[in-house]
mmCIF file of C-alpha atoms in Angstrom:
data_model
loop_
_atom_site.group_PDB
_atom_site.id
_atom_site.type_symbol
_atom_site.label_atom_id
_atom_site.label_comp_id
_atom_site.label_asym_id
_atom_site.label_seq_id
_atom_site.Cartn_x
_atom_site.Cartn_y
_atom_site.Cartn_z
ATOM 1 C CA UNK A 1 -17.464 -23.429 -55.654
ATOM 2 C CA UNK A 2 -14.515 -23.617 -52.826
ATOM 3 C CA UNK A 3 -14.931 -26.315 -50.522
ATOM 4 C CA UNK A 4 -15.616 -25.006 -47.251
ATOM 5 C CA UNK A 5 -14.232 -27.619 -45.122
ATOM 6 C CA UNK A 6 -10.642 -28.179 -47.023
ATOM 7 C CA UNK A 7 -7.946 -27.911 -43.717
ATOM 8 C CA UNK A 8 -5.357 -28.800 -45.744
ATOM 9 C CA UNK A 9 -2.661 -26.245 -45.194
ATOM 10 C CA UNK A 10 0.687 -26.675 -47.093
ATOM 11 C CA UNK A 11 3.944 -26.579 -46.050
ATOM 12 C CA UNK A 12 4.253 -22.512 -47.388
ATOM 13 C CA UNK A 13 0.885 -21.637 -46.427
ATOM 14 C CA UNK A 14 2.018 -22.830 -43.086
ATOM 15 C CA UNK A 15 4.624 -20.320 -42.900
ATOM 16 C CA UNK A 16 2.304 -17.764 -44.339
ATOM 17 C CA UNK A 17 0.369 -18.149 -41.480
ATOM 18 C CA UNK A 18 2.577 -18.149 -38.466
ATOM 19 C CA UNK A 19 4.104 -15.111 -39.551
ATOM 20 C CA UNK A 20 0.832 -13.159 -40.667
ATOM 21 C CA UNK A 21 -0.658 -14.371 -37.056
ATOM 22 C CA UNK A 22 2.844 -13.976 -34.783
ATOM 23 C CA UNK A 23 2.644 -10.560 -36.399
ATOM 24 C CA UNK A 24 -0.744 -9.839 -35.675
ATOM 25 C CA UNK A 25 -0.174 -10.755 -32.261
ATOM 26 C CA UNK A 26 3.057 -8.175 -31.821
ATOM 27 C CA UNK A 27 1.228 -5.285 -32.898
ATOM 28 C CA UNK A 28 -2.056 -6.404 -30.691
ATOM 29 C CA UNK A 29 0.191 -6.974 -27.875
ATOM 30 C CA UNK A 30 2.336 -3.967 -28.159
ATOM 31 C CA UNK A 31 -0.785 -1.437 -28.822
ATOM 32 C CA UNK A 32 -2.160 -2.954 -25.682
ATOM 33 C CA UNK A 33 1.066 -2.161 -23.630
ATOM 34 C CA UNK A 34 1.070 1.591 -25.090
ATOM 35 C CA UNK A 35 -2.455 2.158 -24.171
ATOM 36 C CA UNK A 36 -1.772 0.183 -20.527
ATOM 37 C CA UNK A 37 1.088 2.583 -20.016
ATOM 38 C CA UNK A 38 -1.616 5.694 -20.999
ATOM 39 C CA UNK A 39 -4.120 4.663 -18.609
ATOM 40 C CA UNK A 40 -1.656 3.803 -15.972
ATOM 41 C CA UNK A 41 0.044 7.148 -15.874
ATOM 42 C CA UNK A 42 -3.890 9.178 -16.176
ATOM 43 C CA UNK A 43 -4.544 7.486 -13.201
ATOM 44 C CA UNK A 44 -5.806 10.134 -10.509
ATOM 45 C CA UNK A 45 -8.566 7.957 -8.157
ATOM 46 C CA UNK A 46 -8.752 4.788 -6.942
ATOM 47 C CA UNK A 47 -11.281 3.968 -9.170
ATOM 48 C CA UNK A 48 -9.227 4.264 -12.282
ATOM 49 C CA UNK A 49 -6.818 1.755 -11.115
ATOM 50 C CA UNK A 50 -10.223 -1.013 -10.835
ATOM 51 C CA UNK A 51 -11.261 0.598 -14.500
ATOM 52 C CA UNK A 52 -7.637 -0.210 -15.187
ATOM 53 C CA UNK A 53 -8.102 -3.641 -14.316
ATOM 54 C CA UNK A 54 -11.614 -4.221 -15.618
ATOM 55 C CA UNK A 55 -9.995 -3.032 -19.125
ATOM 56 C CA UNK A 56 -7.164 -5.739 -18.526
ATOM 57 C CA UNK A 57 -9.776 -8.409 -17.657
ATOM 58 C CA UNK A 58 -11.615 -7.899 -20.953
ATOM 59 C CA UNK A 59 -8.923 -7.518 -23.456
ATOM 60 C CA UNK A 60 -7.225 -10.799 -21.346
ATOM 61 C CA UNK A 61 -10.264 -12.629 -21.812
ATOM 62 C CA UNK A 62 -10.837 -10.949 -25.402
ATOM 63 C CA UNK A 63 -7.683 -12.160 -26.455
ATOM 64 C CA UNK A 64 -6.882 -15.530 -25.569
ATOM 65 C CA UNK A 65 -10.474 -16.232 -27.342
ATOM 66 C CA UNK A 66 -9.230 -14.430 -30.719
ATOM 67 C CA UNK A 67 -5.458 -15.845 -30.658
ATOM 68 C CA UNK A 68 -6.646 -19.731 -31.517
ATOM 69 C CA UNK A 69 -4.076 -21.770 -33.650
ATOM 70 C CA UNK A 70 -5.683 -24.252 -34.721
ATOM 71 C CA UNK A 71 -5.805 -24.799 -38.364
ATOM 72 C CA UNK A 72 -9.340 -25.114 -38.350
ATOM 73 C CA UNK A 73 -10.049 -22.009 -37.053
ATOM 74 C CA UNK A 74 -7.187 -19.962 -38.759
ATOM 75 C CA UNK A 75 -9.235 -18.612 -41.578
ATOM 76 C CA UNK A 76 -11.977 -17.305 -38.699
ATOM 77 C CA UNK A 77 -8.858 -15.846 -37.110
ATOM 78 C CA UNK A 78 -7.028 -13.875 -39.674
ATOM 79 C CA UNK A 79 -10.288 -12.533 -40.710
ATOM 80 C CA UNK A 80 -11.005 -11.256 -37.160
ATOM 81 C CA UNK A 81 -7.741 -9.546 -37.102
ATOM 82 C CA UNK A 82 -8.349 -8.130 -40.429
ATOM 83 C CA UNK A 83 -11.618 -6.901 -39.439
ATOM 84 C CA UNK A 84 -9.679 -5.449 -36.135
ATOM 85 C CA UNK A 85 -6.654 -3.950 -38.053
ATOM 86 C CA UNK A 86 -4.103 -5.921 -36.680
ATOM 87 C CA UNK A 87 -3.338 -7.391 -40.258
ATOM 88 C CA UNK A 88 -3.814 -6.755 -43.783
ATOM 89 C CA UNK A 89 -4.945 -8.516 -46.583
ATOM 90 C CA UNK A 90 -1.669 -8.186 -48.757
ATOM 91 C CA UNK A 91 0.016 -10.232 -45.528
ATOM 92 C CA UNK A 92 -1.673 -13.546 -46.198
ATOM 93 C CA UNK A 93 -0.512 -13.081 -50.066
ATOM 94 C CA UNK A 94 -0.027 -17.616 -51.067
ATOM 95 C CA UNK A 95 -2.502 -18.602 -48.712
ATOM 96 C CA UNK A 96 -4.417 -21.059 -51.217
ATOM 97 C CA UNK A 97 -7.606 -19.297 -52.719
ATOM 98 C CA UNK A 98 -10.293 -20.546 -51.220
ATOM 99 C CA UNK A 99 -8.712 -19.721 -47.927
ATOM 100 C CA UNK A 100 -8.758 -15.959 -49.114
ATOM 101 C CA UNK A 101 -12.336 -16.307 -50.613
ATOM 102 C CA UNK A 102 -13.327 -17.375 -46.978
ATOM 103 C CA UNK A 103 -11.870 -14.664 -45.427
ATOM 104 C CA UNK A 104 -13.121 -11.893 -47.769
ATOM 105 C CA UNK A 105 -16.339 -13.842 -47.502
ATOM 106 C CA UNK A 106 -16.430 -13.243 -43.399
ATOM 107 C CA UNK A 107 -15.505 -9.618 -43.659
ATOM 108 C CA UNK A 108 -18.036 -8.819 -46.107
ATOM 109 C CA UNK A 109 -20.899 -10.565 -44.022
ATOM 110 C CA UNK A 110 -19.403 -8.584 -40.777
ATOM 111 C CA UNK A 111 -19.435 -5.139 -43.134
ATOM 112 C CA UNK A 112 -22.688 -5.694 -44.212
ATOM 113 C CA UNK A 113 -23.949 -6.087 -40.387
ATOM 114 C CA UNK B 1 -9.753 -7.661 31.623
ATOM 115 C CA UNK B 2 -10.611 -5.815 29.001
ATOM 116 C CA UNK B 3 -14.281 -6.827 27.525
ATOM 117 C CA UNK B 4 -13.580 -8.628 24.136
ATOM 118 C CA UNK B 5 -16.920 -7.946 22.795
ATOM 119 C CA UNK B 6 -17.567 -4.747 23.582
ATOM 120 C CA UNK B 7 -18.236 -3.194 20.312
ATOM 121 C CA UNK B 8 -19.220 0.000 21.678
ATOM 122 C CA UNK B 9 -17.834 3.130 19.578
ATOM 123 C CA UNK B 10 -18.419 6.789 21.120
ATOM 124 C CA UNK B 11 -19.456 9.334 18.668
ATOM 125 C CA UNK B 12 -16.152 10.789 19.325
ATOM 126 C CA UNK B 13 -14.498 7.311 18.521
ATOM 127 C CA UNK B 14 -16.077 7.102 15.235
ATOM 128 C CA UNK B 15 -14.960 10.396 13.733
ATOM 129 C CA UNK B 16 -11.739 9.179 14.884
ATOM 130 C CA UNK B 17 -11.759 6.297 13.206
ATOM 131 C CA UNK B 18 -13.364 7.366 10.185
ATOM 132 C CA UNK B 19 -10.351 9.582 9.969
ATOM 133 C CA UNK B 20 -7.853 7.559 10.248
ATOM 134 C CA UNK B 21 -9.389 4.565 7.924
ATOM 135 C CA UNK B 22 -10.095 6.931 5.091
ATOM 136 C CA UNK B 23 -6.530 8.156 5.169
ATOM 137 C CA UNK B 24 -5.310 4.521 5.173
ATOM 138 C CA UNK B 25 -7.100 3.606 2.746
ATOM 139 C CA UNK B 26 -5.605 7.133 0.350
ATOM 140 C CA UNK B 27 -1.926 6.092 1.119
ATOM 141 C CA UNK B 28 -2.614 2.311 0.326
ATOM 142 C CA UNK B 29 -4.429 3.183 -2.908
ATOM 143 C CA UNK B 30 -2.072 5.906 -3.831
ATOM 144 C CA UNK B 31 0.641 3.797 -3.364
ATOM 145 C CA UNK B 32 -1.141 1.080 -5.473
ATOM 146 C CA UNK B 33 -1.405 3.823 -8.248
ATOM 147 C CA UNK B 34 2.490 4.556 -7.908
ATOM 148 C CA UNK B 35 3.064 0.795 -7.768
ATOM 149 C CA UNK B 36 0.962 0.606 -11.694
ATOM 150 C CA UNK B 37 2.403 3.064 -13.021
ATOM 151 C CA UNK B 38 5.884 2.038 -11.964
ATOM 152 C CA UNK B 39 5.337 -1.711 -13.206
ATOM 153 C CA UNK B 40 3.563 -0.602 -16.566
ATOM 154 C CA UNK B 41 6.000 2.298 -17.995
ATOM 155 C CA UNK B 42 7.901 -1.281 -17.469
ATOM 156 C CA UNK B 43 6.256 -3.711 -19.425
ATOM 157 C CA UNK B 44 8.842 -4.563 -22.522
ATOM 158 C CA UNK B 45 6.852 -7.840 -23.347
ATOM 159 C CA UNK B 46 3.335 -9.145 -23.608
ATOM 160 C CA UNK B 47 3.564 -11.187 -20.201
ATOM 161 C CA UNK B 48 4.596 -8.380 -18.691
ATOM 162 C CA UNK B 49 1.274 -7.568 -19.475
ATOM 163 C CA UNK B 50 -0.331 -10.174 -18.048
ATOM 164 C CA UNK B 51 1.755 -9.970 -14.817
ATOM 165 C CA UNK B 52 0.424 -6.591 -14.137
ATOM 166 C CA UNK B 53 -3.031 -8.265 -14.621
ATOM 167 C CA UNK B 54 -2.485 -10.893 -11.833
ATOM 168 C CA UNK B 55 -1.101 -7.841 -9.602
ATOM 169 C CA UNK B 56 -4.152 -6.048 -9.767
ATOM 170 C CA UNK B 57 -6.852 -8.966 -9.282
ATOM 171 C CA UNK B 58 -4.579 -10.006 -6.530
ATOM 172 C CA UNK B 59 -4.659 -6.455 -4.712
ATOM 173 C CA UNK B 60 -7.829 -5.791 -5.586
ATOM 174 C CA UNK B 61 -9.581 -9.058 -3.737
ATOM 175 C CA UNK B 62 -6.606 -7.945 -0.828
ATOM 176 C CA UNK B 63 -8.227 -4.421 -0.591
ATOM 177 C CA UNK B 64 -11.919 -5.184 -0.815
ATOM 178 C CA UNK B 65 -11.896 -8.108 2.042
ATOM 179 C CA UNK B 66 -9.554 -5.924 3.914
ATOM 180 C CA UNK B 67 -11.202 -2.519 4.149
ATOM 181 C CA UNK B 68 -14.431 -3.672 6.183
ATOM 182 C CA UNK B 69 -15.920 -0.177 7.822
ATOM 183 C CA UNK B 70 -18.332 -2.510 10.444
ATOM 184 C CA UNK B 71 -17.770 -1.159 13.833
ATOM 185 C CA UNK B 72 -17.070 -5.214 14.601
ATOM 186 C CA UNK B 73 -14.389 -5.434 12.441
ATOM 187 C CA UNK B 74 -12.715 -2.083 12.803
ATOM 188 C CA UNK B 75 -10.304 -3.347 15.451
ATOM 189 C CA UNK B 76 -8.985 -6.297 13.372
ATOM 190 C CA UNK B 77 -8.862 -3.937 10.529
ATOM 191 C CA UNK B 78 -7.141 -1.184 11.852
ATOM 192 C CA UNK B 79 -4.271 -4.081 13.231
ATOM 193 C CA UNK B 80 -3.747 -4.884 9.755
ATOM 194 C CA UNK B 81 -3.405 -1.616 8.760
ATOM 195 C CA UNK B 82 -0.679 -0.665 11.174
ATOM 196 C CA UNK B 83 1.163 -4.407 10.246
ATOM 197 C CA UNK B 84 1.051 -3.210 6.557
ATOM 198 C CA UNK B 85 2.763 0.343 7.605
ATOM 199 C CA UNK B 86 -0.677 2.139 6.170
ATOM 200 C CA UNK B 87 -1.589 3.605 9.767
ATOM 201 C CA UNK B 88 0.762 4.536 12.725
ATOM 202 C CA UNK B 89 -0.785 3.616 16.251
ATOM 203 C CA UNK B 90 -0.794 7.219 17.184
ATOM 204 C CA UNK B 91 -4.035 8.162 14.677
ATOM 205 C CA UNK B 92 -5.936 5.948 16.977
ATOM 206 C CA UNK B 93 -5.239 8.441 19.861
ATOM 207 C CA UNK B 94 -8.499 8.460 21.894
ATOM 208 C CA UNK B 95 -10.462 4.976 20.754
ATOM 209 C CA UNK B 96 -11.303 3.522 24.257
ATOM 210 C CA UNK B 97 -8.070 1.503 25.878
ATOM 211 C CA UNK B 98 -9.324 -1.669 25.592
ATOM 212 C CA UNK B 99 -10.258 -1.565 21.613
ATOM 213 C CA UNK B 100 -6.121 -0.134 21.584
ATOM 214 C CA UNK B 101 -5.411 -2.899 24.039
ATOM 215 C CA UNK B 102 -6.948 -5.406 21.368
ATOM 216 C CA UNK B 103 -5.376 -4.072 18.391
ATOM 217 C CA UNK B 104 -1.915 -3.956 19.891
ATOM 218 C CA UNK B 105 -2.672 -7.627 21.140
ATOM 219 C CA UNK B 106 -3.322 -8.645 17.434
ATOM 220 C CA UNK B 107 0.079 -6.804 16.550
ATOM 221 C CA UNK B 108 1.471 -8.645 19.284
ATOM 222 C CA UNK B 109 0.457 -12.039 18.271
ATOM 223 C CA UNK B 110 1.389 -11.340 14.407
ATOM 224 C CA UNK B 111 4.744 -10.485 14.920
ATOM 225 C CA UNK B 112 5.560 -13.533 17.234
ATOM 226 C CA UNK B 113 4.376 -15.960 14.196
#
């Protein structure tokens, strides 16, 4: 069995990680600014400019909850933004095992929901 | 002297000022709508993002606490709307003098500060 609780994150799996997540982050952040830029230039009534801003709100709040670098909660992250599309699998490639086994672990519970 | 409190509004006073507060309020929001598209066919980064964000919470609380349609605030509003170049004076043509007299005393006191 993998130990749940091992933090311990090498020097390689450390670099792993930033990338994978600084990565994750870019295409998040850029898909965001694409779909800002669609809604901005639909907008017809005032009340798509507050729907405008009650989209920003949520994906602000949305987020700065998901984007958490702790090492602690890195395996909860990447496995969020695999679940979410904003990374793959392959991308986390040297992460130790039972960092992977925790992740596939989490998407399979979500899958299964 | 002009009665401060007299919050009297003619029936032909309120179509008159319905008028010209609904079309203040079209050019202000239109203008916000210009304003969001301009700023996000701009955005280049993720904080430009979140700059566009602050913008509209910011306007947003501006334009709810301004646009007040109580006949006891309609003279303070409609000062604030000819400050902030949304209404001219003249679409007020034929509000009683002394509601004109107050608004241009507003003006009056705004642009001395």
């Amino acid at each position: 069995m993998f130990d749940m609780h091992n933090q311990t994150w090498s020097r390689s799996e450390k670099t792993i990680a930033r990338r994978a997540y600084d990565d994750a982050h870019d295409r998040e952040l850029s898909a965001l600014a694409e779909e800002v830029r669609r809604r901005a230039n639909r907008i017809t009534e005032p009340r798509h400019i507050w729907a405008l801003h009650d989209f920003l709100t949520r994906k602000r709040k949305e987020i700065d909850r998901k984007y958490d670098y702790r090492y602690s909660q890195l395996v909860l992250v990447f496995a969020l933004l695999i679940r979410d599309g904003w990374l793959s699998e392959a991308e986390l490639t040297g992460l130790a095992e039972e960092k992977l086994a925790r992740i596939k672990l989490l998407l399979d519970m979500w899958s299964t929901e």
